[in-house]
Coordinates of C-alpha atoms and ligand atoms in Angstrom, one line a residue:
M1 CA 95.1 107.9 32.6
K2 CA 92.9 110.3 34.5
T3 CA 89.5 108.8 34.6
T4 CA 89.4 107.0 37.9
H5 CA 91.1 109.4 40.2
I6 CA 89.5 112.5 38.6
A7 CA 86.1 110.9 38.7
A8 CA 86.6 110.2 42.4
A9 CA 87.8 113.7 43.1
L10 CA 85.0 115.3 41.2
S11 CA 82.3 113.1 42.7
C12 CA 83.6 113.8 46.2
A13 CA 83.9 117.5 45.7
A14 CA 80.3 117.4 44.4
C15 CA 79.0 115.4 47.3
A16 CA 80.8 117.7 49.8
I17 CA 81.8 114.8 52.0
A18 CA 84.9 115.6 54.0
Q19 CA 88.0 113.9 52.4
D20 CA 90.5 111.9 54.4
F21 CA 93.7 113.7 55.5
V22 CA 96.6 112.8 53.3
T23 CA 99.0 110.1 54.5
S24 CA 102.1 108.8 52.7
K25 CA 100.7 105.3 52.5
A26 CA 97.4 106.3 51.1
L27 CA 98.9 108.6 48.5
Q28 CA 101.4 106.0 47.5
S29 CA 98.7 103.5 47.1
L30 CA 97.1 105.6 44.3
V31 CA 100.2 105.5 42.2
S32 CA 99.5 103.1 39.4
L33 CA 101.9 101.7 36.8
D34 CA 99.1 101.6 34.2
E35 CA 98.6 105.3 34.5
L36 CA 102.3 106.0 34.3
V37 CA 102.5 103.9 31.1
S38 CA 99.4 105.5 29.6
G39 CA 100.6 109.0 30.4
S40 CA 104.0 108.2 28.9
Q41 CA 102.3 106.8 25.8
Q42 CA 100.3 110.0 25.5
L43 CA 103.4 112.1 25.5
Q44 CA 105.0 109.8 22.9
D45 CA 101.8 110.0 20.8
F46 CA 102.1 113.8 20.8
A47 CA 105.7 113.6 19.5
Y48 CA 105.0 111.0 16.9
A49 CA 102.0 112.8 15.5
Y50 CA 104.4 115.2 13.7
P51 CA 107.3 114.6 11.3
D52 CA 109.9 115.8 13.8
R53 CA 108.9 113.2 16.3
N54 CA 110.1 115.3 19.3
R55 CA 108.7 117.6 21.9
V56 CA 111.1 120.6 21.6
F57 CA 109.9 123.8 23.2
G58 CA 107.6 125.9 21.1
G59 CA 106.9 123.0 18.7
Q60 CA 103.4 121.6 18.1
A61 CA 104.0 118.4 20.1
H62 CA 105.3 120.4 23.0
N63 CA 102.4 122.7 23.0
D64 CA 100.1 119.7 22.9
T65 CA 101.9 118.5 26.0
I66 CA 101.3 121.8 27.7
N67 CA 97.6 121.8 26.8
F68 CA 97.2 118.2 28.0
L69 CA 98.8 118.9 31.4
A70 CA 96.8 122.1 32.0
G71 CA 93.6 120.4 30.9
V72 CA 94.0 117.4 33.1
L73 CA 94.9 119.5 36.2
E74 CA 92.1 122.0 35.5
E75 CA 89.6 119.2 35.2
T76 CA 90.2 118.0 38.7
G77 CA 88.8 121.2 40.2
Y78 CA 91.4 120.8 43.0
Y79 CA 94.0 123.1 41.5
D80 CA 94.4 126.7 40.5
V81 CA 96.1 126.3 37.2
S82 CA 98.1 129.0 35.5
I83 CA 100.0 129.1 32.2
Q84 CA 103.0 131.3 32.3
S85 CA 104.3 132.4 28.9
F86 CA 107.8 133.6 28.0
L87 CA 109.9 134.2 24.9
E88 CA 113.2 132.5 24.1
L89 CA 115.5 132.1 21.2
Y90 CA 115.1 128.6 19.6
S91 CA 117.9 127.0 17.6
G92 CA 117.4 123.8 15.6
G93 CA 117.5 122.4 12.1
N94 CA 119.6 119.8 10.3
S95 CA 122.8 119.4 8.4
T96 CA 124.5 117.0 6.0
L97 CA 128.1 116.3 5.3
T98 CA 129.6 114.3 2.4
V99 CA 133.4 113.7 2.1
N100 CA 134.6 112.3 -1.2
G101 CA 131.0 111.5 -2.0
A102 CA 130.3 109.5 1.2
A103 CA 127.8 110.6 3.8
T104 CA 129.5 111.3 7.1
N105 CA 128.3 111.6 10.7
E106 CA 127.8 115.1 12.0
S107 CA 125.4 117.2 13.9
L108 CA 124.9 120.9 13.9
M109 CA 126.0 123.1 16.8
T110 CA 123.3 125.0 18.6
Y111 CA 123.1 128.6 17.4
T112 CA 125.1 127.9 14.2
P113 CA 124.2 130.0 11.2
S114 CA 123.0 128.3 8.0
G115 CA 125.1 127.9 4.9
T116 CA 126.5 125.6 2.3
A117 CA 130.2 125.1 1.7
S118 CA 132.1 122.8 -0.6
G119 CA 135.8 122.2 -1.3
P120 CA 138.8 120.6 0.3
L121 CA 139.0 120.2 4.1
V122 CA 141.8 122.3 5.7
L123 CA 143.4 121.1 8.9
V124 CA 143.9 123.9 11.3
N125 CA 147.1 123.9 13.4
N126 CA 146.9 123.2 17.1
L127 CA 143.4 123.6 18.5
G128 CA 142.3 126.6 16.5
C129 CA 142.1 128.9 19.6
D130 CA 144.6 131.4 18.2
P131 CA 144.0 133.2 14.9
A132 CA 147.6 132.3 13.9
D133 CA 146.6 128.6 13.9
Y134 CA 144.7 129.1 10.6
P135 CA 146.7 128.5 7.4
A136 CA 146.1 130.8 4.4
E137 CA 144.2 128.0 2.5
T138 CA 141.5 128.2 5.2
E139 CA 140.0 131.0 3.1
G140 CA 136.9 129.9 1.3
N141 CA 137.3 126.3 2.5
I142 CA 136.0 124.0 5.3
A143 CA 138.2 124.1 8.4
L144 CA 138.7 121.0 10.5
I145 CA 139.7 121.3 14.2
S146 CA 139.8 119.0 17.3
R147 CA 137.7 119.8 20.3
G148 CA 139.7 121.2 23.2
E149 CA 141.3 124.2 25.0
C150 CA 138.8 126.9 24.1
P151 CA 135.0 127.2 23.6
F152 CA 133.5 126.1 20.3
A153 CA 132.4 129.7 19.8
A154 CA 136.0 130.9 19.8
K155 CA 136.9 128.3 17.2
S156 CA 134.0 129.3 15.0
A157 CA 134.7 133.0 15.3
N158 CA 138.4 132.5 14.5
A159 CA 137.4 130.4 11.5
A160 CA 135.1 133.2 10.3
A161 CA 137.9 135.7 10.8
A162 CA 140.2 133.5 8.7
G163 CA 137.6 133.5 5.9
A164 CA 136.6 129.8 6.3
A165 CA 133.3 128.8 4.6
A166 CA 132.4 126.4 7.4
L167 CA 133.9 124.5 10.4
I168 CA 133.9 120.9 11.5
I169 CA 134.9 120.2 15.1
Y170 CA 135.7 116.6 16.0
N171 CA 135.5 115.1 19.5
N172 CA 138.7 114.5 21.4
V173 CA 137.1 111.6 23.4
E174 CA 134.8 108.8 22.4
G175 CA 131.2 109.7 21.5
A176 CA 129.2 112.0 19.4
L177 CA 129.9 115.7 19.8
A178 CA 126.7 117.8 20.4
G179 CA 127.6 121.3 21.4
T180 CA 126.5 124.9 21.4
L181 CA 128.0 128.2 20.4
G182 CA 126.2 129.7 23.4
G183 CA 124.2 132.3 21.4
L184 CA 124.3 134.3 18.2
G185 CA 127.6 135.6 17.0
D186 CA 129.9 136.2 14.0
Y187 CA 130.3 132.5 13.2
V188 CA 130.6 130.2 10.2
P189 CA 128.2 127.2 9.7
T190 CA 129.6 124.9 12.4
V191 CA 129.0 121.1 13.0
G192 CA 130.5 118.6 15.4
T193 CA 131.4 115.0 14.8
D194 CA 132.8 112.0 16.7
L195 CA 136.4 111.1 17.2
A196 CA 136.5 108.2 14.7
T197 CA 135.0 110.4 12.0
G198 CA 137.5 113.1 12.8
E199 CA 140.4 110.7 12.5
A200 CA 139.1 109.4 9.2
L201 CA 138.9 113.0 7.9
L202 CA 142.5 113.6 9.1
S203 CA 143.6 110.5 7.1
A204 CA 141.8 111.8 4.1
I205 CA 143.5 115.2 4.3
Q206 CA 146.9 113.5 4.7
N207 CA 146.1 111.5 1.5
G208 CA 145.2 114.7 -0.2
T209 CA 141.7 113.7 -1.2
A210 CA 139.2 115.3 1.3
N211 CA 136.7 117.0 -0.8
A212 CA 133.7 117.9 1.3
V213 CA 130.2 119.3 0.9
L214 CA 128.6 120.7 4.0
E215 CA 125.0 121.9 4.2
V216 CA 123.6 123.5 7.4
N217 CA 120.0 124.4 7.5
A218 CA 119.6 126.1 10.8
I219 CA 116.4 127.4 12.4
L220 CA 116.9 130.4 14.6
E221 CA 113.7 132.0 15.8
N222 CA 112.1 133.5 18.9
R223 CA 109.5 131.2 20.2
T224 CA 106.8 131.8 22.9
T225 CA 106.5 128.9 25.3
Y226 CA 104.8 128.1 28.5
N227 CA 105.3 126.8 32.1
V228 CA 102.2 125.2 33.7
I229 CA 101.8 125.9 37.4
A230 CA 99.1 124.1 39.4
E231 CA 98.7 125.0 43.1
T232 CA 96.2 123.2 45.4
K233 CA 93.3 125.5 46.2
S234 CA 93.4 124.2 49.7
G235 CA 96.3 124.2 52.2
D236 CA 98.4 127.0 53.7
H237 CA 99.6 129.2 50.8
G238 CA 102.2 130.8 53.1
N239 CA 104.0 127.5 53.4
V240 CA 104.1 125.9 50.0
L241 CA 105.8 122.7 48.8
A242 CA 106.9 123.2 45.1
L243 CA 107.9 120.4 42.9
G244 CA 108.7 120.2 39.2
A245 CA 109.7 118.3 36.1
H246 CA 110.4 119.6 32.6
T247 CA 108.0 119.2 29.7
D248 CA 110.3 119.7 26.7
S249 CA 112.6 117.2 24.9
V250 CA 115.7 117.7 22.8
E251 CA 115.3 117.7 19.0
A252 CA 116.6 114.1 18.5
G253 CA 113.7 112.3 20.2
P254 CA 110.4 112.3 22.1
G255 CA 112.0 112.6 25.6
I256 CA 110.0 109.9 27.4
N257 CA 112.5 109.3 30.1
D258 CA 114.0 112.8 29.9
D259 CA 111.8 114.1 31.2
G260 CA 108.4 112.4 30.4
S261 CA 109.1 110.2 33.4
G262 CA 109.3 113.1 35.8
T263 CA 106.3 114.9 34.1
I264 CA 104.0 111.9 34.2
G265 CA 105.3 110.9 37.7
I266 CA 104.4 114.2 39.3
L267 CA 101.2 114.5 37.3
N268 CA 100.0 111.2 38.7
V269 CA 100.8 112.2 42.3
A270 CA 99.0 115.5 41.6
I271 CA 95.9 113.6 40.5
G272 CA 96.1 111.2 43.5
L273 CA 96.4 114.2 45.9
T274 CA 93.0 115.4 44.8
N275 CA 91.5 112.7 47.1
F276 CA 92.8 114.2 50.2
T277 CA 92.8 117.2 52.5
I278 CA 96.2 118.8 53.3
N279 CA 97.8 121.3 55.7
N280 CA 100.3 123.0 53.3
A281 CA 99.6 124.0 49.8
V282 CA 101.4 122.0 47.0
R283 CA 102.5 123.7 43.8
F284 CA 103.2 121.4 40.8
C285 CA 105.5 123.0 38.2
F286 CA 105.9 121.8 34.7
W287 CA 108.8 123.6 33.1
S288 CA 109.4 124.4 29.5
A289 CA 112.8 124.8 27.7
E290 CA 114.9 123.0 30.3
E291 CA 117.0 121.5 27.5
Y292 CA 118.0 125.0 26.3
G293 CA 119.5 125.9 29.7
L294 CA 116.8 125.7 32.4
L295 CA 114.9 128.6 30.7
G296 CA 111.4 128.0 32.1
S297 CA 112.4 127.5 35.7
T298 CA 114.8 130.4 35.5
Y299 CA 112.1 132.7 34.1
Y300 CA 109.7 131.5 36.8
V301 CA 112.1 132.1 39.7
S302 CA 113.1 135.5 38.2
Q303 CA 109.4 136.5 38.5
L304 CA 109.0 135.0 42.0
N305 CA 112.2 136.8 43.1
K306 CA 110.5 140.2 42.4
S307 CA 108.6 139.8 45.7
S308 CA 110.4 138.7 48.8
E309 CA 106.9 137.8 50.2
E310 CA 106.2 135.4 47.3
L311 CA 109.7 133.9 47.6
A312 CA 109.4 133.3 51.3
K313 CA 106.2 131.3 50.8
V314 CA 108.1 128.5 49.0
R315 CA 109.5 126.3 51.8
A316 CA 111.1 123.7 49.5
Y317 CA 111.5 122.7 45.9
L318 CA 111.8 119.1 44.7
N319 CA 113.0 118.2 41.2
F320 CA 112.3 115.1 39.2
D321 CA 114.2 114.9 36.0
M322 CA 114.8 111.3 34.6
I323 CA 113.4 108.8 37.1
A324 CA 113.0 105.7 34.9
S325 CA 116.4 105.3 33.1
P326 CA 116.6 101.8 31.5
N327 CA 119.9 100.9 33.2
Y328 CA 119.1 102.9 36.3
A329 CA 120.7 103.8 39.6
Y330 CA 118.9 105.3 42.5
L331 CA 120.7 108.7 42.9
I332 CA 119.8 111.5 45.4
Y333 CA 120.9 115.1 45.0
D334 CA 123.7 115.6 47.5
G335 CA 122.0 118.4 49.5
D336 CA 124.2 118.1 52.5
G337 CA 127.4 118.3 50.4
S338 CA 128.8 115.2 52.1
A339 CA 129.7 113.5 48.8
F340 CA 130.5 116.4 46.4
N341 CA 131.1 119.3 48.8
L342 CA 128.3 121.4 47.2
T343 CA 125.9 122.2 50.0
G344 CA 122.4 123.5 49.3
P345 CA 120.4 126.2 51.1
I346 CA 119.3 125.4 54.7
G347 CA 116.8 122.5 54.6
S348 CA 118.4 120.8 51.6
A349 CA 120.2 118.3 53.8
Q350 CA 117.0 117.3 55.5
I351 CA 115.3 116.8 52.1
E352 CA 118.2 114.5 51.1
T353 CA 117.6 112.6 54.4
L354 CA 113.9 112.1 53.6
F355 CA 114.8 110.4 50.3
E356 CA 117.6 108.4 51.9
D357 CA 115.2 107.1 54.6
Y358 CA 112.6 106.2 52.0
Y359 CA 115.1 104.1 49.9
T360 CA 116.5 102.5 53.1
S361 CA 113.1 101.6 54.5
A362 CA 112.3 99.9 51.2
G363 CA 115.5 97.9 51.4
K364 CA 117.0 99.8 48.4
T365 CA 120.6 101.1 48.1
Y366 CA 121.1 104.7 46.9
N367 CA 124.0 106.9 46.0
A368 CA 124.6 110.6 45.9
T369 CA 124.6 112.8 42.8
A370 CA 126.2 116.2 42.7
F371 CA 124.0 119.1 43.7
D372 CA 125.4 121.2 40.9
G373 CA 122.3 123.0 39.7
R374 CA 122.2 121.4 36.3
S375 CA 118.5 120.9 36.2
D376 CA 115.5 123.0 37.1
Y377 CA 116.3 123.2 40.9
G378 CA 119.4 125.4 40.1
P379 CA 117.4 128.6 39.9
F380 CA 115.8 127.8 43.3
L381 CA 119.2 127.2 44.9
D382 CA 120.2 130.6 43.6
V383 CA 117.5 132.3 45.6
G384 CA 118.1 130.3 48.8
I385 CA 115.1 127.9 48.6
A386 CA 115.8 124.4 50.1
A387 CA 115.8 121.9 47.4
G388 CA 116.3 118.2 46.6
G389 CA 115.4 115.5 44.2
I390 CA 116.4 112.2 42.6
F391 CA 117.8 111.0 39.3
T392 CA 118.3 107.6 37.7
G393 CA 121.3 108.5 35.5
A394 CA 122.0 109.6 32.0
E395 CA 124.9 109.1 29.6
V396 CA 127.5 108.0 32.2
P397 CA 128.3 104.2 32.1
K398 CA 127.3 102.1 35.1
T399 CA 130.3 100.8 37.1
E400 CA 130.8 97.2 38.2
E401 CA 129.9 98.3 41.7
G402 CA 126.7 99.9 40.3
Q403 CA 125.8 96.7 38.6
D404 CA 126.2 94.8 41.9
I405 CA 123.9 97.3 43.6
W406 CA 121.2 97.9 41.1
G407 CA 121.5 95.2 38.5
G408 CA 121.5 96.1 34.9
L409 CA 124.7 96.2 32.9
E410 CA 128.1 97.6 33.8
D411 CA 129.9 99.7 31.1
L412 CA 126.5 100.6 29.6
A413 CA 125.2 104.1 30.1
Y414 CA 122.4 104.5 32.7
D415 CA 120.3 105.7 29.7
E416 CA 121.9 104.7 26.4
N417 CA 119.1 106.5 24.6
Y418 CA 119.7 109.7 26.4
H419 CA 119.0 112.6 24.1
Q420 CA 118.4 110.2 21.2
A421 CA 115.4 109.0 19.2
G422 CA 115.3 105.9 21.3
D423 CA 114.3 107.7 24.4
N424 CA 110.8 106.3 24.0
I425 CA 108.3 104.3 25.9
F426 CA 110.0 101.0 25.1
N427 CA 113.1 102.1 26.9
L428 CA 111.8 102.9 30.4
A429 CA 112.6 100.9 33.5
L430 CA 109.1 100.4 34.7
D431 CA 110.1 99.1 38.2
A432 CA 112.2 102.3 38.8
F433 CA 109.4 104.5 37.4
L434 CA 106.8 103.0 39.7
F435 CA 109.1 103.0 42.8
N436 CA 110.3 106.6 42.3
T437 CA 106.8 107.9 41.7
K438 CA 105.8 106.4 45.0
L439 CA 108.8 108.2 46.5
V440 CA 107.4 111.4 45.0
A441 CA 104.0 110.6 46.7
H442 CA 105.8 110.0 50.0
A443 CA 107.6 113.4 49.8
V444 CA 104.4 115.2 48.8
A445 CA 102.3 113.6 51.6
T446 CA 105.1 114.3 54.1
Y447 CA 105.5 118.0 53.4
A448 CA 101.8 118.6 52.6
T449 CA 101.3 117.5 56.2
S450 CA 104.1 119.4 57.9
F451 CA 107.4 121.2 57.3
D452 CA 108.5 120.5 60.9
S453 CA 111.4 118.4 59.6
L454 CA 112.8 121.4 57.7
P455 CA 114.6 124.2 59.6
M456 CA 113.1 127.6 59.1
P457 CA 115.3 129.7 56.8
T458 CA 117.3 132.3 58.9
S459 CA 118.9 135.6 58.1
M460 CA 122.1 133.6 57.5
T461 CA 120.5 131.9 54.6
K462 CA 121.4 134.6 52.0
R463 CA 125.1 134.4 52.9
S464 CA 125.2 130.7 52.7
V465 CA 123.5 130.8 49.3
E466 CA 126.1 133.2 47.9
L467 CA 128.8 130.9 49.1
S468 CA 127.3 127.8 47.7
K469 CA 126.6 129.5 44.4
V470 CA 130.2 130.5 44.0
K471 CA 131.2 126.9 44.8
R472 CA 128.8 125.4 42.3
Q473 CA 130.1 127.7 39.6
A474 CA 133.6 126.7 40.3
Y475 CA 132.6 123.1 40.3
N476 CA 130.8 123.4 37.0
G477 CA 133.7 125.2 35.4
G478 CA 136.3 122.8 36.7
H479 CA 134.7 119.4 36.4
G480 CA 133.4 118.9 32.9
S481 CA 132.7 115.2 32.8
H482 CA 131.0 113.9 35.9
G483 CA 127.9 113.5 33.8
K484 CA 125.5 113.7 36.7
H485 CA 122.9 115.4 34.7
H486 CA 122.1 115.5 31.0
C487 CA 122.2 119.3 30.9
Q488 CA 125.9 119.0 31.7
S489 CA 126.8 117.7 28.2
K490 CA 125.4 120.9 26.8
H491 CA 127.1 123.1 29.4
E492 CA 130.4 121.2 29.2
A493 CA 130.3 121.5 25.4
V494 CA 130.2 125.3 25.6
M495 CA 133.4 125.3 27.6
R496 CA 135.5 123.1 25.4
Ligands
ZN1 ZN1 116.0 116.5 31.7

């Protein structure tokens, strides 16, 4: 995927002929579907080279991804590439559940302890949020509780206090239940299951025949992982455009749309940019451990925030997380707050307008998606940096209106393989992938030329940041199921 553009960049650097100044049209013309596909294939090959077939942070396939990105960018000679390491607690593993001898659907909760339990299932009263909900026969047995009212962690801690050997939480709405206990604690081995399975288990208990064996093999370990940051050697380093995508997947699959699409999209723009001269420096950021709570971008911004001088250099941050969903929509982060009343730092509205104008000029219809900080732009919002980005949808079903606008299928999720093994190269919308990568090129060319369309941050910025942060937190706590970003399912699942 790198040969032609890199060769051009290297040969031009070697021959010292002045490069053309970047334009949107010229940079867009270098975006090629072949390279997007071959780059995606490369990421999938990394995942499939190992038995786990994923690219979770700190795993071998993820480290291969990091090395690949750093190597390609370094090889251009156009970027200063740095690898930023940080340490985070990893949680993974697997579990099995049999009830009356039949294998049953379940998945382990993030941060669950390991353990094996066997015996009758015991139905807990109410929603298990009150220690008094647990009957005496919970002791030594496997508790069963519906999702709802309080965090999973509270249910697991209550079950532990009641002497349960393990806990099964079933969903209170359709769909699998993948949740997190939010961190380490005094918990019993805890798994989640879907509503239909939960109802079957309830029936079995009522029939007096629910003998279960639950085995949880959890991996809990500190892992070192890495962000890759590549900044153009040329351009004004006091006025930087930053943009990013995340390099890690969830455990269930290779993560080729989420977020291989963003990773390979911005990488191809980075390679194309090496053919041009620019005014403003461009910083390409490849984040690790997004899937565990925006850990890489959060760490990066925490380091940046130690120096107000370094912070002030970043004029804007653009995020690209899932840009080729198979049943896609064209969604733009609502930076001006017009649709979701969550306004970003000064400049965010203008970034939204840039993307809107791009779709409009191409004759495409877009919609807004909540600017709620549930991907790697969140930490940038928190320090008052103007931000924006696009998204093609995750687990939320497309509406009839959406089908009329963008085609595809109504009532089917934008990405039915979201966080699944099927998030692979065969399930990318290549037309959206190509179009949105050209949009990335347009934004990079625009801001690498000039930030004139963005207002300068003022002394009022800090105050407006604080206000918007409070509003976003209220939004995230109060609206669990908008499903505007995949991280949401994890965050929502912590809450109830
Ligand atoms: Zn993602």
